[in-house]
Tab-separated table of N, CA and C in Angstrom:
chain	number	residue	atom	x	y	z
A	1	UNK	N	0.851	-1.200	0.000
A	1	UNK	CA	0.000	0.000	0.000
A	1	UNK	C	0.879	1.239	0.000
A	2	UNK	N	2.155	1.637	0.516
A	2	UNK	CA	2.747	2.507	0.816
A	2	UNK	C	3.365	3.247	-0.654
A	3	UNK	N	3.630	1.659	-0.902
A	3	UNK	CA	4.635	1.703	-2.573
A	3	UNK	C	3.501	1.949	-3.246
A	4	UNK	N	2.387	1.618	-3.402
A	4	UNK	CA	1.296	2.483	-4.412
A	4	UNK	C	0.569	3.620	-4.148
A	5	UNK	N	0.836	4.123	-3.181
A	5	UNK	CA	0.515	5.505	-2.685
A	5	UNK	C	1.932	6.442	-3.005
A	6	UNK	N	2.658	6.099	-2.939
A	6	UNK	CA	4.303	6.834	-3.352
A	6	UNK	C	4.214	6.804	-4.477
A	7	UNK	N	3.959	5.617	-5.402
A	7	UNK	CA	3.615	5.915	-6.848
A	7	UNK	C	2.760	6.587	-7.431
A	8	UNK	N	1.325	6.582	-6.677
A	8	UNK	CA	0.884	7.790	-7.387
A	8	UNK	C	0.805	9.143	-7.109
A	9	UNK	N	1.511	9.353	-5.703
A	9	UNK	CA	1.768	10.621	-5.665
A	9	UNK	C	3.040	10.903	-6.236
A	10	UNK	N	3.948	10.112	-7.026
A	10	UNK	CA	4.878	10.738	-7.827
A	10	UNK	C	4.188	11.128	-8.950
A	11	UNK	N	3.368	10.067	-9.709
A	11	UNK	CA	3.043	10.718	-10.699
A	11	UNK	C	2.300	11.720	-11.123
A	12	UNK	N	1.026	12.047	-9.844
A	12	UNK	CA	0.613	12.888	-9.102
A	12	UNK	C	1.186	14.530	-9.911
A	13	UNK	N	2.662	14.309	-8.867
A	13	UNK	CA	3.688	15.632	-8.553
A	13	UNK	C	3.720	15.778	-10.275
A	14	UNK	N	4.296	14.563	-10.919
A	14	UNK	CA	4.788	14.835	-12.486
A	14	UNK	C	3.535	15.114	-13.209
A	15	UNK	N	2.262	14.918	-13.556
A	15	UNK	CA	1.509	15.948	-13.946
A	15	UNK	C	1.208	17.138	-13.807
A	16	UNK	N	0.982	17.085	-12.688
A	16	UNK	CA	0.530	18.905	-11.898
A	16	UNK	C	2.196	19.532	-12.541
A	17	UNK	N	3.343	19.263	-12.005
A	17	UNK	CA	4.396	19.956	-12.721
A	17	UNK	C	3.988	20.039	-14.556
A	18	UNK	N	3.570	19.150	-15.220
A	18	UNK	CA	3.474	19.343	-16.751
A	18	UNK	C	2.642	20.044	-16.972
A	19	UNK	N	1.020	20.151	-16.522
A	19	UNK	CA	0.187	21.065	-16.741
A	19	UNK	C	0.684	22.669	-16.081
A	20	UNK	N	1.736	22.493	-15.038
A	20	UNK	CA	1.858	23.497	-14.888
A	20	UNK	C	2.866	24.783	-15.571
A	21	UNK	N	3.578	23.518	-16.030
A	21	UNK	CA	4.544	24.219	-17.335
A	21	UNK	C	3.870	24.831	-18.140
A	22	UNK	N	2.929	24.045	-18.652
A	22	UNK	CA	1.921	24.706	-20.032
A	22	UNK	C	1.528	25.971	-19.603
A	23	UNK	N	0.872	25.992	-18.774
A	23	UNK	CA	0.173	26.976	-17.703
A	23	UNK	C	1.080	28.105	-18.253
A	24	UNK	N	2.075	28.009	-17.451
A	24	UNK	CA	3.504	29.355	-17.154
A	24	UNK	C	3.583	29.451	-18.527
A	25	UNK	N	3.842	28.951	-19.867
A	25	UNK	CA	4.408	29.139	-20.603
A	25	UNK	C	3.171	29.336	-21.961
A	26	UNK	N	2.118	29.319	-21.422
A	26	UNK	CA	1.287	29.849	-22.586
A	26	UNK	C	0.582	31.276	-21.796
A	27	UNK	N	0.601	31.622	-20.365
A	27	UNK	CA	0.248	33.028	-19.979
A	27	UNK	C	1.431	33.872	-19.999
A	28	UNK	N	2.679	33.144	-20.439
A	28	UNK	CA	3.683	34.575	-20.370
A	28	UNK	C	4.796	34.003	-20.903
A	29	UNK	N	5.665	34.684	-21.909
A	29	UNK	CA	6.717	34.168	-22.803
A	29	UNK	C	8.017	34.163	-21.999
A	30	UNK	N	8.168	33.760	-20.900
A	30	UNK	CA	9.724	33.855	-19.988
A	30	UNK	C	9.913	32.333	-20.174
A	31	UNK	N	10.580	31.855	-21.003
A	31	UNK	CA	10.968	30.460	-21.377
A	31	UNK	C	12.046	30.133	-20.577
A	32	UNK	N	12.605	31.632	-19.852
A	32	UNK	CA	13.817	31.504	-18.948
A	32	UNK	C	13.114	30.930	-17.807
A	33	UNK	N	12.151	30.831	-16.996
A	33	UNK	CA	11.758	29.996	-15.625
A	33	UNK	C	11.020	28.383	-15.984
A	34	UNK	N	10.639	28.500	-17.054
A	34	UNK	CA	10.497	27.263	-17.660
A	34	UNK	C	11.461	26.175	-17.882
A	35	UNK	N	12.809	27.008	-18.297
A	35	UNK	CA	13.262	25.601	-18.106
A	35	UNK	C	14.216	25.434	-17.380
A	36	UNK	N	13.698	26.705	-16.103
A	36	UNK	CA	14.526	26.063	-14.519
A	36	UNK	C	13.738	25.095	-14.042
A	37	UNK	N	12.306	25.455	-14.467
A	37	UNK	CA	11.308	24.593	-13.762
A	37	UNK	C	11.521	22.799	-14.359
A	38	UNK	N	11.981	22.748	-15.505
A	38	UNK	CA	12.560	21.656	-16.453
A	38	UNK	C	13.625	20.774	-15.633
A	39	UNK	N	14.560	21.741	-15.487
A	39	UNK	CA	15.901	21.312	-15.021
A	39	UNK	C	15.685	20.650	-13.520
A	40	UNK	N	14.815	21.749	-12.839
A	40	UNK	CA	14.258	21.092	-11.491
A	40	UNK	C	13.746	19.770	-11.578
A	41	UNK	N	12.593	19.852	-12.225
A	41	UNK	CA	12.019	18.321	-11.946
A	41	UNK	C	12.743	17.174	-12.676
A	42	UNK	N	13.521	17.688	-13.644
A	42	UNK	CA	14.801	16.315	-13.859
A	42	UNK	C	15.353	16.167	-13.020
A	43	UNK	N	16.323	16.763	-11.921
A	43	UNK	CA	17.547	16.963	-10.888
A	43	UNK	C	16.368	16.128	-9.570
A	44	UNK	N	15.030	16.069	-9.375
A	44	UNK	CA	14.391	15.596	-8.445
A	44	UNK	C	14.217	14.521	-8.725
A	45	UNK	N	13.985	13.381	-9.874
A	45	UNK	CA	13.472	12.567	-10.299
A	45	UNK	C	14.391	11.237	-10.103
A	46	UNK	N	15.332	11.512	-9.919
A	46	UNK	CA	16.386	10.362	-9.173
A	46	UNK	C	15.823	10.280	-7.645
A	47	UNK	N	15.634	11.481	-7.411
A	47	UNK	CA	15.886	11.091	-6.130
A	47	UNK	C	14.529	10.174	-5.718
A	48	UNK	N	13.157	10.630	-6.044
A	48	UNK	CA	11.994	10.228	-6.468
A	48	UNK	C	11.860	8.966	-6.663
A	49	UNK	N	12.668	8.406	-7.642
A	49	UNK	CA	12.536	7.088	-7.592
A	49	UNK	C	13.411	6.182	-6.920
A	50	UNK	N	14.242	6.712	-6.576
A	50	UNK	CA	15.309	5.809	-5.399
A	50	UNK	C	14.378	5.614	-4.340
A	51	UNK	N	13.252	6.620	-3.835
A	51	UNK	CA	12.312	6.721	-2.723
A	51	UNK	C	11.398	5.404	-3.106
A	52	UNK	N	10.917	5.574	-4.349
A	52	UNK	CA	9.720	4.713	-4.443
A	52	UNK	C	10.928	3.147	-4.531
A	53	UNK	N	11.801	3.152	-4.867
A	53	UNK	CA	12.523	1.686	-5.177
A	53	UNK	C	12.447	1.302	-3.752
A	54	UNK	N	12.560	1.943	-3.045
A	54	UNK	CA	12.898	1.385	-1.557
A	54	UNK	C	11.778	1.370	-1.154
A	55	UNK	N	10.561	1.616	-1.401
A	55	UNK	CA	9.254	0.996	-0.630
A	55	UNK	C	9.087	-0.348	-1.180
A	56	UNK	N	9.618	-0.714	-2.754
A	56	UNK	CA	9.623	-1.851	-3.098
A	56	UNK	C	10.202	-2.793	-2.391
């Protein structure tokens, strides 16, 4: 139960981050925080799943 609750609140996090890209980047042309926001959720996503590997 833990490991499928960690899973879908990762994937959860990784939608709401994608819709929220769209969001930022179709109300305002700063492509510069977009793809900090990019770089962020790549640089998190190790860590993310090292979390969920270990509930496995």
């Amino acid at each position: 139960i833990l490991y499928c609750g960690s899973f879908n609140i990762f994937w959860s996090n990784q939608l709401l981050v994608f819709y929220s890209t769209i969001v930022v980047s179709s109300y305002s042309n700063s492509y510069k925080l977009v793809t900090v926001l990019l770089q962020l959720v790549v640089s998190c996503q190790p860590l993310v799943v090292t979390q969920t590997r270990t509930f496995c």
